[in-house]
Coordinates of C-alpha atoms in Angstrom, one line a residue:
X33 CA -175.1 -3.7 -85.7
X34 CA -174.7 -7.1 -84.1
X35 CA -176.2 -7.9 -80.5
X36 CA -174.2 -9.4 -77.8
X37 CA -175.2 -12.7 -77.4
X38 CA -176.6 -13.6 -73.9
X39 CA -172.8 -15.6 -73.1
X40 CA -171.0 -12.3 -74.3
X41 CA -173.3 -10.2 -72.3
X42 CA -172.8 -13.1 -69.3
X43 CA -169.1 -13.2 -69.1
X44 CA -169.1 -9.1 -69.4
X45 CA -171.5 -8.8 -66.5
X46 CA -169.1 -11.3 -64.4
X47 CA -166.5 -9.0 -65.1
X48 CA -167.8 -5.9 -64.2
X49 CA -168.4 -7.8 -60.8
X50 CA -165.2 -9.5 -60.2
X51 CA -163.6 -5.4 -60.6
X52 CA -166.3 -4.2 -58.5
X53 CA -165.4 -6.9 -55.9
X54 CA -161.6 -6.5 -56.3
X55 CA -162.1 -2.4 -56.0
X56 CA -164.1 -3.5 -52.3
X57 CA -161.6 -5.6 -50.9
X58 CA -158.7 -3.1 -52.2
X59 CA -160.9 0.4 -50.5
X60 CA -162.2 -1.7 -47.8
X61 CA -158.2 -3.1 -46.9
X62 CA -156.9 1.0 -47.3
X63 CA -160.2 2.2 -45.4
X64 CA -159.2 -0.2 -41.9
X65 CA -155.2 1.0 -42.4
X66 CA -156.2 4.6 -42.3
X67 CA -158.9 3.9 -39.6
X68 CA -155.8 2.4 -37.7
X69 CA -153.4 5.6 -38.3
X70 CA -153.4 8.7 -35.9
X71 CA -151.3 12.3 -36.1
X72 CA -149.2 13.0 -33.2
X73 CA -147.5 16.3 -32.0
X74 CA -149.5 19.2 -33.7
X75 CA -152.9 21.4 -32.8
X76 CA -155.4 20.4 -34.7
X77 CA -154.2 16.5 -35.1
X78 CA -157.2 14.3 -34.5
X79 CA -156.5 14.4 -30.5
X80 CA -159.9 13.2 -29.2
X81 CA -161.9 15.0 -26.0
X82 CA -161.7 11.5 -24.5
X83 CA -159.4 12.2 -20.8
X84 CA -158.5 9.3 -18.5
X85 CA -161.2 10.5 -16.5
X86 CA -163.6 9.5 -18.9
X87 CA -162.8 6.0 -19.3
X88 CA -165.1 3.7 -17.5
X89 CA -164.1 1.2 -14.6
X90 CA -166.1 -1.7 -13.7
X91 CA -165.0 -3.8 -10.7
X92 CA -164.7 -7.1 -10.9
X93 CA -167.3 -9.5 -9.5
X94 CA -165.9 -11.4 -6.0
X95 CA -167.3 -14.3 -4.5
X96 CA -166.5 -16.6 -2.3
X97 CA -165.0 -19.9 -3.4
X98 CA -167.5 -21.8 -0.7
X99 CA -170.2 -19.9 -1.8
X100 CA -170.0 -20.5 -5.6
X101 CA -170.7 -23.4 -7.8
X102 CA -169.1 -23.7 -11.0
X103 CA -172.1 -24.5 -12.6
X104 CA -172.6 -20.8 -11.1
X105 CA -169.2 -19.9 -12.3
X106 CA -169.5 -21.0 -16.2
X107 CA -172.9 -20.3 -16.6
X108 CA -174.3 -16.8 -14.7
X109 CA -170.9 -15.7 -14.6
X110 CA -169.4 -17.4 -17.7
X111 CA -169.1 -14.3 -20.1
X112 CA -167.6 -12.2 -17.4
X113 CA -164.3 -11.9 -15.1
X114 CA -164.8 -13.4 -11.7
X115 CA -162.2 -13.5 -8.4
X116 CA -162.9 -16.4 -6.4
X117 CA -161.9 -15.8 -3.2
X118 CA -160.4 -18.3 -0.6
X119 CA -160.1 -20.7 -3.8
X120 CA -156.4 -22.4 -2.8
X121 CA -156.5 -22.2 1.2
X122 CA -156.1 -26.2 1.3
X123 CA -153.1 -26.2 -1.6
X124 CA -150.0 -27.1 0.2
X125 CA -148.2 -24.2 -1.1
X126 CA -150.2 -21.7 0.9
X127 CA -148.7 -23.3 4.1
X128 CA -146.9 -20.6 5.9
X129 CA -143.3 -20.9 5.0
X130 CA -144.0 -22.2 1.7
X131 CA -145.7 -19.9 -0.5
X132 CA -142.7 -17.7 -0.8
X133 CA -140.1 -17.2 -3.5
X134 CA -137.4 -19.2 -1.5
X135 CA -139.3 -22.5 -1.3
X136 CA -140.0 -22.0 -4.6
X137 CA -136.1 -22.4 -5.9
X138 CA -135.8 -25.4 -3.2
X139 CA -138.1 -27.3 -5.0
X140 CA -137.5 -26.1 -8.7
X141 CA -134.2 -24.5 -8.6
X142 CA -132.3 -26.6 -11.1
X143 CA -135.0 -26.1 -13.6
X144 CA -134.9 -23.8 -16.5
X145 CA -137.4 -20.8 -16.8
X146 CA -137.8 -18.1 -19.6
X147 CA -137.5 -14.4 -18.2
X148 CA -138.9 -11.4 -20.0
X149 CA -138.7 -7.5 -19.6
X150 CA -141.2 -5.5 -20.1
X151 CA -140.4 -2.7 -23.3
X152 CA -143.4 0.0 -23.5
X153 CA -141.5 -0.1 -27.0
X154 CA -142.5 -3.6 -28.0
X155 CA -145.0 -4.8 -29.4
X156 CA -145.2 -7.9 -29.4
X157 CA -146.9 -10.3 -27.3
X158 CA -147.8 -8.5 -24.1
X159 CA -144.8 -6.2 -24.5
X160 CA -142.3 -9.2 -23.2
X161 CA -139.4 -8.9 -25.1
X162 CA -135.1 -9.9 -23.8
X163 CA -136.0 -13.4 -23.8
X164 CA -133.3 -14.3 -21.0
X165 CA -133.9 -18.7 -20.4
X166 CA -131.8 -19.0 -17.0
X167 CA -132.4 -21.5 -13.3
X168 CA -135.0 -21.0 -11.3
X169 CA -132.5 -20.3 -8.4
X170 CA -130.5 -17.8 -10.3
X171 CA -134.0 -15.7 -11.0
X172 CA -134.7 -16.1 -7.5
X173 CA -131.5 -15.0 -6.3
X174 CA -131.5 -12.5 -9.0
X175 CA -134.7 -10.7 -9.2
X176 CA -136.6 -11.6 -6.2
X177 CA -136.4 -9.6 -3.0
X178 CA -136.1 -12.8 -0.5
X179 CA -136.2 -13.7 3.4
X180 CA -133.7 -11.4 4.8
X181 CA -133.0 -8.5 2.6
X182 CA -135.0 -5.6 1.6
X183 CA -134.6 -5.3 -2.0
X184 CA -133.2 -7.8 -5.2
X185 CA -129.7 -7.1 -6.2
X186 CA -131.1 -5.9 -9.9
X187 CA -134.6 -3.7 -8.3
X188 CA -133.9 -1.4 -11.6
X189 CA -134.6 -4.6 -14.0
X190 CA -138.2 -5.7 -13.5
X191 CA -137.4 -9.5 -14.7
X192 CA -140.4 -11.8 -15.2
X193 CA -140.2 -15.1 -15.2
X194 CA -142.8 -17.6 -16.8
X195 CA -142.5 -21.0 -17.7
X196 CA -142.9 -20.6 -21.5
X197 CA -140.5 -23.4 -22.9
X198 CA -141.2 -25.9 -20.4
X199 CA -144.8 -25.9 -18.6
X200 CA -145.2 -26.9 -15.5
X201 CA -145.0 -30.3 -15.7
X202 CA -142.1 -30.6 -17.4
X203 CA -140.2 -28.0 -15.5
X204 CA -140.8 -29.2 -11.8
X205 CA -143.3 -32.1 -12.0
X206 CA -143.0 -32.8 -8.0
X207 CA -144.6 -28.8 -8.2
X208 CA -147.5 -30.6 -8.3
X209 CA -148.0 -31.9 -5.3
X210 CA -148.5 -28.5 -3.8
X211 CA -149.8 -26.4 -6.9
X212 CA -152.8 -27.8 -7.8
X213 CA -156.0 -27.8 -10.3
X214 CA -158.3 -25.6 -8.0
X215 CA -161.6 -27.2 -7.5
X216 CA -163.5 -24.8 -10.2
X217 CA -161.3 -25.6 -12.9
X218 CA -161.0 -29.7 -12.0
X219 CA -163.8 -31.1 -15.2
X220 CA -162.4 -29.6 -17.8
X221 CA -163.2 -30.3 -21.9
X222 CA -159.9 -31.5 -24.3
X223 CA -159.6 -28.4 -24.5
X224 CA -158.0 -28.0 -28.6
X225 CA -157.8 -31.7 -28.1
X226 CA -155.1 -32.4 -25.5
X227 CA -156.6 -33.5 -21.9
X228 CA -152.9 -33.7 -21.4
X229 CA -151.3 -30.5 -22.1
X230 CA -147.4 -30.4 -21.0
X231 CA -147.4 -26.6 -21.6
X232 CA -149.5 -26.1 -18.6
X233 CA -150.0 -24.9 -16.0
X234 CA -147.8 -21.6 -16.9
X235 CA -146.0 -20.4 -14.1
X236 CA -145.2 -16.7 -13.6
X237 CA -143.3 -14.7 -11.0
X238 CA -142.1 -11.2 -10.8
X239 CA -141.2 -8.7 -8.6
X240 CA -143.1 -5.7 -8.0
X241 CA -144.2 -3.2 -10.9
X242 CA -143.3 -6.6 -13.5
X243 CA -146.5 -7.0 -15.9
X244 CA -148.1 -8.3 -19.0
X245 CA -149.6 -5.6 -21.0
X246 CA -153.0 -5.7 -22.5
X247 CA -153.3 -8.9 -24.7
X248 CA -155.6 -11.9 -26.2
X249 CA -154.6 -15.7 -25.1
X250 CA -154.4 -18.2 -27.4
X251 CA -157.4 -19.8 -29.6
X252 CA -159.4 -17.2 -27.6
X253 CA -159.7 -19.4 -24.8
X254 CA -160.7 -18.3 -21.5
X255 CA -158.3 -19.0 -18.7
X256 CA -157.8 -19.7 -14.9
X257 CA -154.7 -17.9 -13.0
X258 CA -154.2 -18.9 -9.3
X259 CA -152.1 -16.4 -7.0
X260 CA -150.1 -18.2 -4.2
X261 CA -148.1 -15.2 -3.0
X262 CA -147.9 -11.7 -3.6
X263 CA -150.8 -9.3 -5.7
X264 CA -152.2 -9.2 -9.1
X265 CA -154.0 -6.7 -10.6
X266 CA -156.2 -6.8 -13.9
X267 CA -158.0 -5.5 -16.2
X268 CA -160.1 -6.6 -18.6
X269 CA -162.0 -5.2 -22.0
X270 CA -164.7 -7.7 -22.6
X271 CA -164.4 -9.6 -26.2
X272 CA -168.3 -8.3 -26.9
X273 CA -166.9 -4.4 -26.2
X274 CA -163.7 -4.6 -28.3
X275 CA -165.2 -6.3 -31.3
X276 CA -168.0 -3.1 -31.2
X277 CA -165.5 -0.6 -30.5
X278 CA -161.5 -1.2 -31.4
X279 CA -160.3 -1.7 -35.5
X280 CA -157.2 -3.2 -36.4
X281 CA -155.8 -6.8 -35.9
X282 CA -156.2 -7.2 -32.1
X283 CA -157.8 -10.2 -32.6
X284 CA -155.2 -11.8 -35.2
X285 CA -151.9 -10.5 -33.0
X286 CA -153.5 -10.2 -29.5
X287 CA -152.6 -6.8 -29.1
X288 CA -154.4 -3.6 -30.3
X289 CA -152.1 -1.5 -31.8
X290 CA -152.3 1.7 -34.6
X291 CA -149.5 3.4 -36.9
X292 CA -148.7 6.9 -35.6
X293 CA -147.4 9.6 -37.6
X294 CA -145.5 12.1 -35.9
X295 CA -146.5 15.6 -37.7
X296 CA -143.4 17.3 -37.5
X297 CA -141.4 14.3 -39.0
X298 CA -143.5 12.7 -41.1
X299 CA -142.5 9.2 -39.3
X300 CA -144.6 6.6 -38.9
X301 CA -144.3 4.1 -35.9
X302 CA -146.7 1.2 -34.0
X303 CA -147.8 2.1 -30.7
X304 CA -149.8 -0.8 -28.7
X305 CA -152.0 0.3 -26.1
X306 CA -151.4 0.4 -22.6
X307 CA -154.0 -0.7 -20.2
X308 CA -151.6 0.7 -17.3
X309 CA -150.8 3.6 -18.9
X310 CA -153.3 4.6 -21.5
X311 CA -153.0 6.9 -24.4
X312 CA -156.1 8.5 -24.7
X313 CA -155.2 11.0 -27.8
X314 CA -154.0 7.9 -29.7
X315 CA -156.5 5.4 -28.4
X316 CA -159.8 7.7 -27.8
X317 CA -162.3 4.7 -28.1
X318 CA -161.2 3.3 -24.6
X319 CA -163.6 5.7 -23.2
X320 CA -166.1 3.7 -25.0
X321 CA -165.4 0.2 -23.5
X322 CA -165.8 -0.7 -19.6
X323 CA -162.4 -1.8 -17.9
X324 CA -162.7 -4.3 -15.6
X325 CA -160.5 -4.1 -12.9
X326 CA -159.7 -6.2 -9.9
X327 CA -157.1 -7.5 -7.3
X328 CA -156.5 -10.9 -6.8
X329 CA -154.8 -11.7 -3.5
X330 CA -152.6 -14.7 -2.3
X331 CA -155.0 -17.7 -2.2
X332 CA -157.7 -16.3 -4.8
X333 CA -158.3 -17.5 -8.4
X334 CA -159.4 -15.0 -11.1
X335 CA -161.6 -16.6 -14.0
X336 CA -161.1 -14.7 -17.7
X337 CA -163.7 -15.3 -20.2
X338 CA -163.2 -16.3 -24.0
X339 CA -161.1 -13.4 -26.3
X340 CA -161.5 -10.7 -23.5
X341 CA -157.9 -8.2 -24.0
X342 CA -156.5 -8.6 -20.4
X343 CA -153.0 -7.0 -18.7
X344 CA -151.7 -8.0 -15.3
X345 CA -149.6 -5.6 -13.5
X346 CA -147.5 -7.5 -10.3
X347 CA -148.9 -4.4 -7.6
X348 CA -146.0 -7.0 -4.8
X349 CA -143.9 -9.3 -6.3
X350 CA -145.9 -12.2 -7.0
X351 CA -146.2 -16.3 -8.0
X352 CA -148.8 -17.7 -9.6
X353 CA -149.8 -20.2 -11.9
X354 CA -152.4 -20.1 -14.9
X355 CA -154.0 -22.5 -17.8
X356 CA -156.1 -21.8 -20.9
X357 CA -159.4 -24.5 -20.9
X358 CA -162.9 -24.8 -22.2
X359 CA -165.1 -26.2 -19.9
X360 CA -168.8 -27.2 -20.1
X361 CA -171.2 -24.7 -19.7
X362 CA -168.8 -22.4 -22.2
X363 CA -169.5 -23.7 -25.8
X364 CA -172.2 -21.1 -26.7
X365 CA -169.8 -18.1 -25.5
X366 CA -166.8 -19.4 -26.6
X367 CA -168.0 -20.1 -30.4
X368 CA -170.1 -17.1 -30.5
X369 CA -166.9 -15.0 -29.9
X370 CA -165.0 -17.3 -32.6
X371 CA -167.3 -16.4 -35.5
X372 CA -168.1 -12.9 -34.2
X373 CA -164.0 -12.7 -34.4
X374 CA -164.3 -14.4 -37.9
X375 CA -162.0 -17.3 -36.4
X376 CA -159.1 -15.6 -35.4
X377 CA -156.1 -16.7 -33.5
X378 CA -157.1 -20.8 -34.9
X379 CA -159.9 -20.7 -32.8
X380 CA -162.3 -22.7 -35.4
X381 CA -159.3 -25.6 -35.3
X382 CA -159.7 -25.3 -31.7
X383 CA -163.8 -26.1 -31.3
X384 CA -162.8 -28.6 -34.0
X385 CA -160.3 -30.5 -31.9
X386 CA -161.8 -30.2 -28.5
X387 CA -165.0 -31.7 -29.9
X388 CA -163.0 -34.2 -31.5
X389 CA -164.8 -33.9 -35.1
X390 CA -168.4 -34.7 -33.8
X391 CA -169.8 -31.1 -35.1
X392 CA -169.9 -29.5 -37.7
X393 CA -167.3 -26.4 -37.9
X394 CA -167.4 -26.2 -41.6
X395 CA -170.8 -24.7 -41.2
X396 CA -170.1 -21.9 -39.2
X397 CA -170.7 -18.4 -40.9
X398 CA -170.0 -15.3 -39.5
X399 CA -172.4 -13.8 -41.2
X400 CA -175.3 -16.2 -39.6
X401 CA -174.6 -16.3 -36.0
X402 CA -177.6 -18.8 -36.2
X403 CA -174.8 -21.4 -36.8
X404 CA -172.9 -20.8 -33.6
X405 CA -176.0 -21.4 -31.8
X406 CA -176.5 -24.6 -33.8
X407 CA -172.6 -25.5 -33.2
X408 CA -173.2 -24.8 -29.5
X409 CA -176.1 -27.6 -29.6
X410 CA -174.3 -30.4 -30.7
X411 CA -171.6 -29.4 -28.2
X412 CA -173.3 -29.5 -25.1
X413 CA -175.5 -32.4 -26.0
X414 CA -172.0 -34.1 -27.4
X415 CA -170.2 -37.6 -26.6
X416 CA -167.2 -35.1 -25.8
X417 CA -168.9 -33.1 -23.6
X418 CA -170.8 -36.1 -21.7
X419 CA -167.6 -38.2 -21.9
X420 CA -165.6 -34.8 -19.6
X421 CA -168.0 -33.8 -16.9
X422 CA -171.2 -32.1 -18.4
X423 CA -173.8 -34.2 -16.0
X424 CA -170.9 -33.4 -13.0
X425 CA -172.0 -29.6 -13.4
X426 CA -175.9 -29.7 -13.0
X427 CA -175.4 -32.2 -10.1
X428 CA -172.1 -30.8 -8.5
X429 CA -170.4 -33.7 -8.1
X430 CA -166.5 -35.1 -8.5
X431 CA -165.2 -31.3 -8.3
X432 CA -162.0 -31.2 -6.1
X433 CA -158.2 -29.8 -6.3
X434 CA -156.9 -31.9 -8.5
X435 CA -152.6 -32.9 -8.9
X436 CA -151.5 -32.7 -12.3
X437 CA -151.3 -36.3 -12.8
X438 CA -154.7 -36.9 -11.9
X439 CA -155.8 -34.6 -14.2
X440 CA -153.8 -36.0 -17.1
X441 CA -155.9 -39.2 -16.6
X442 CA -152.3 -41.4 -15.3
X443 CA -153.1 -43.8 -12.0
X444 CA -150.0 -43.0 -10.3
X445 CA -147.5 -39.5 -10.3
X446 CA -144.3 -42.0 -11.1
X447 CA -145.9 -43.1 -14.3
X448 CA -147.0 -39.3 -15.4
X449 CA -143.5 -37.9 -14.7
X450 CA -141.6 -40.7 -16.1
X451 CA -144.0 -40.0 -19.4
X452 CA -144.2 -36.3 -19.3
X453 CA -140.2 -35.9 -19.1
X454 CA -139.6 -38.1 -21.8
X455 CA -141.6 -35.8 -24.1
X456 CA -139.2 -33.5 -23.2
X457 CA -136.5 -35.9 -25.4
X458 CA -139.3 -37.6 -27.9
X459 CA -140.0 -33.4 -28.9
X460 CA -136.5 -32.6 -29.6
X461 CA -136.3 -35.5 -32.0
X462 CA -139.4 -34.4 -33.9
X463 CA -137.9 -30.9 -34.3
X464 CA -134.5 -31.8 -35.1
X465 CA -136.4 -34.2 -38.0
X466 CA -138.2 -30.9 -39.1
X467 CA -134.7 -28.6 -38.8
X468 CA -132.8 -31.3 -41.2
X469 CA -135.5 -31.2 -43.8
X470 CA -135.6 -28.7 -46.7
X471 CA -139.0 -28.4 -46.8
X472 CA -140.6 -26.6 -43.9
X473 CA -143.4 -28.7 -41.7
X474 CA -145.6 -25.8 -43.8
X475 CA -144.9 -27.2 -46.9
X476 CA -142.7 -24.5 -47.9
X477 CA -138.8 -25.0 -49.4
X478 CA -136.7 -23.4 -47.4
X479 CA -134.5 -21.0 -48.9
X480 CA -132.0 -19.4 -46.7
X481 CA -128.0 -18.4 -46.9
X482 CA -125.9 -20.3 -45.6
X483 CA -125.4 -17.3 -42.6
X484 CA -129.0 -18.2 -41.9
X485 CA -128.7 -21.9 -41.7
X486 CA -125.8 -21.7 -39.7
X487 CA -127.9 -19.3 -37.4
X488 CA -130.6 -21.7 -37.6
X489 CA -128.3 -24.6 -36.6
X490 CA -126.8 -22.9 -33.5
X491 CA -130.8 -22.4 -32.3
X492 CA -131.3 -26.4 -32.4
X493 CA -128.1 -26.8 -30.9
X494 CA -128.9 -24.3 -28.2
X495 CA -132.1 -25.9 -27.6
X496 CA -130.7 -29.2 -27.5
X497 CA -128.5 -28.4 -25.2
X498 CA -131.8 -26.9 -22.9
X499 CA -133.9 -29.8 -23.3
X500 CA -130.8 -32.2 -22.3
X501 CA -130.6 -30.2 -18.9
X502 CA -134.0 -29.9 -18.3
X503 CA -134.9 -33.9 -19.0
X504 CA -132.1 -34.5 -16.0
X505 CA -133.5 -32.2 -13.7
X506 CA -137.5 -33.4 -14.7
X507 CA -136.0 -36.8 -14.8
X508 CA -135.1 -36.6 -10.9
X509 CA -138.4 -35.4 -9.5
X510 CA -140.0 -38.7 -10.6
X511 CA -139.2 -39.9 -7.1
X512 CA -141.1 -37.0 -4.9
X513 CA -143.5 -38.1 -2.6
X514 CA -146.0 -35.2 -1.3
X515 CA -144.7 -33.3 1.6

């Protein structure tokens, strides 16, 4: 009998471990879809003993914008939510008279802004679906229950409107002069390597019982929402308690959602969970996280720390305004969620870009948190870093309300309108280049029917159209003066 020779006996070992590895990934893949499926509708289903007075509500910290620094802010309070109170009283649009939906369409009625519905249904991004772009003044009029009359003339469609095609300062630039940067939020880092992002501030207004279900924000970042009239209400499930405690993709799509098979039927469909309303037989392991939950009032900000699920229900119809940003103190919290999320949602191209290359993201394992800390290091102690504010926060210095165009690093608010409207035209051209090629900006050929290219073609026309209109009406603000 001949003896395998040690390369036979080599390349069979190698395949016994490539199957062994491919049968892991394949039970491992079937393992989190069943983990992710629940029976409905029968005794004996696997309905938990969890009720929704077992869940566990933490209020949110409070503090007083006079009495907090953000060194404070970022560092003792940086993994957790925070209300700063009093944060906007010298903003111009806190004035009485001002900060109500009417002065609101004076400034920015012309302007186009996306409106949503809520769909418990949906579940896509934060439930929003019936993407609706319309004016300002037409939601107002609409939707809004203004001066004068005691309800909207649609109260039985909770509209919400949020400025998700155009951001702030390409919607209503002259905004600026009385929405401003609060004070805590005025140093911030490139954040994903933009000091100058167009698509923020996000504006958002709603009447009452409007909302955003429970959800992740982009990159993972952490955010800032200001509240100039009206009442917020949040809660929040801490990134460090989902990651322990929910399965599924929440962290890829944002929301956390499970296939449900109804008993009787055999039918399966996705059901996302609902801070506001929660299922407790279909989502027992909420009873095992800690809901943070707060009010923010006209004139307070709220603070939202990296890759924590959040929903905001509008408790009186509301108007605020809200960006995503990095900031100092964060980079050891922020990374550490990235590789504990195993860099979900592009947040590894996001350290990469806001720390323009200078370390190393390549070396980041998720299975050697070690390397966050090491990441975290070269961040703080960066050219980045140093370059946007990190000496500012140990001495407390240079932090004020802040107008957009200040913020965007432009000496005067002509030349920063003039330049953020044009993007408006210079972005249309880039897309229109991408629509007209067959290749996808992916790399992908496209290959469509001619029904879809002709569907395809309407959109860039539609949105032509849009950006046409809104470059006009940005165009024309690049005059105001602050009143």
């Amino acid at each position: 009998m001949r003896l395998a020779t040690p390369k036979v006996f080599a390349n069979c070992l190698a395949f016994v471990l490539v199957a062994l590895l491919f049968y892991y990934v394949v039970f491992s893949s079937y393992l989190l879809l069943d983990m992710s499926k629940a029976s409905v509708g029968r005794g004996g289903s696997n309905k938990s003993a969890a009720t929704l007075s077992d869940l566990r509500f933490v209020p949110i910290v409070m503090k007083d914008a006079d009495d907090l620094t953000p060194l404070d802010l970022y560092g003792e309070h940086g993994r957790e939510p925070v209300i700063i109170k009093g944060a906007l009283k010298a903003h111009p649009f806190m004035r009485e008279g001002r900060n109500t939906p009417d002065h609101f369409a004076q400034v920015c009625g012309d302007a186009l802004i996306d409106t949503v519905v809520y769909d418990s249904n949906y579940t896509g991004w934060a439930g929003h679906k019936d993407e609706i772009l319309m004016t300002v003044r037409d939601f107002v009029d609409g939707y809004m229950v203004k001066e004068g009359r005691e309800s909207s003339p649609h109260p039985e469609e909770l509209r919400y409107a949020h400025s998700n095609s155009y951001g702030m300062p390409q919607l209503c630039p002259a905004l600026q002069w009385e929405v401003l940067i609060p004070r805590h939020a005025s140093i911030d880092l490139p954040t994903a390597g933009s000091r100058r992002n167009l698509g923020q501030p996000t504006l958002f207004m709603g009447p009452t019982g409007s909302r955003s279900e429970l959800h992740m924000d982009m990159y993972l970042l952490p955010f800032w929402l200001s509240v100039y009239f009206g009442q917020k209400s949040f809660r929040v499930i801490l990134f460090e308690d989902s990651a322990a405690h929910f399965e599924g993709d929440f962290m890829r799509t944002g929301r956390h959602r499970k296939v449900v098979t109804d008993a009787a039927t055999g039918e399966e469909r996705v059901v996302s969970l609902e801070i506001w309303d929660p299922d407790v037989e279909i989502f027992p392991e909420l009873a095992n996280v800690r809901i943070y939950e707060g009010e923010v009032n006209a004139g307070d900000v709220i603070y939202v720390p990296s890759g924590a699920l959040h929903g905001i229900l509008n408790t009186e119809q509301s108007f605020g305004a809200t960006s995503n940003a990095l900031f100092a103190p964060l980079p050891s919290h922020y990374t550490e969620v990235c590789v504990k999320a195993n860099f979900a949602n592009g947040c590894k191209d996001a350290l990469d870009l806001t720390y323009r290359g200078e370390c190393e993201s390549e070396r980041l394992d998720p299975l050697d948190l070690g390397t966050a800390s090491d990441f975290a290091k070269c961040a703080i102690n960066s050219k980045t870093a140093e370059e946007f504010g990190r000496d500012a926060y140990t001495a407390n210095a240079g932090f004020h309300d802040k107008y957009l165009y200040e913020a965007h690093g432009f000496g005067s608010y002509a030349e920063w309108c003039q330049a953020t409207c044009a993007n408006i035209n210079e972005s249309f051209l880039e897309h229109e280049r991408e629509q007209m090629l067959d290749v996808k900006a992916d790399g992908k050929v496209r290959r469509e029917t001619a029904a879809k290219r002709e569907k395809r073609m309407l959109k860039l026309a539609e949105r032509e159209h849009n950006d046409k209109a809104q470059f006009v009406v940005c165009n024309k603000q690049c005059s105001a003066t602050p009143t």
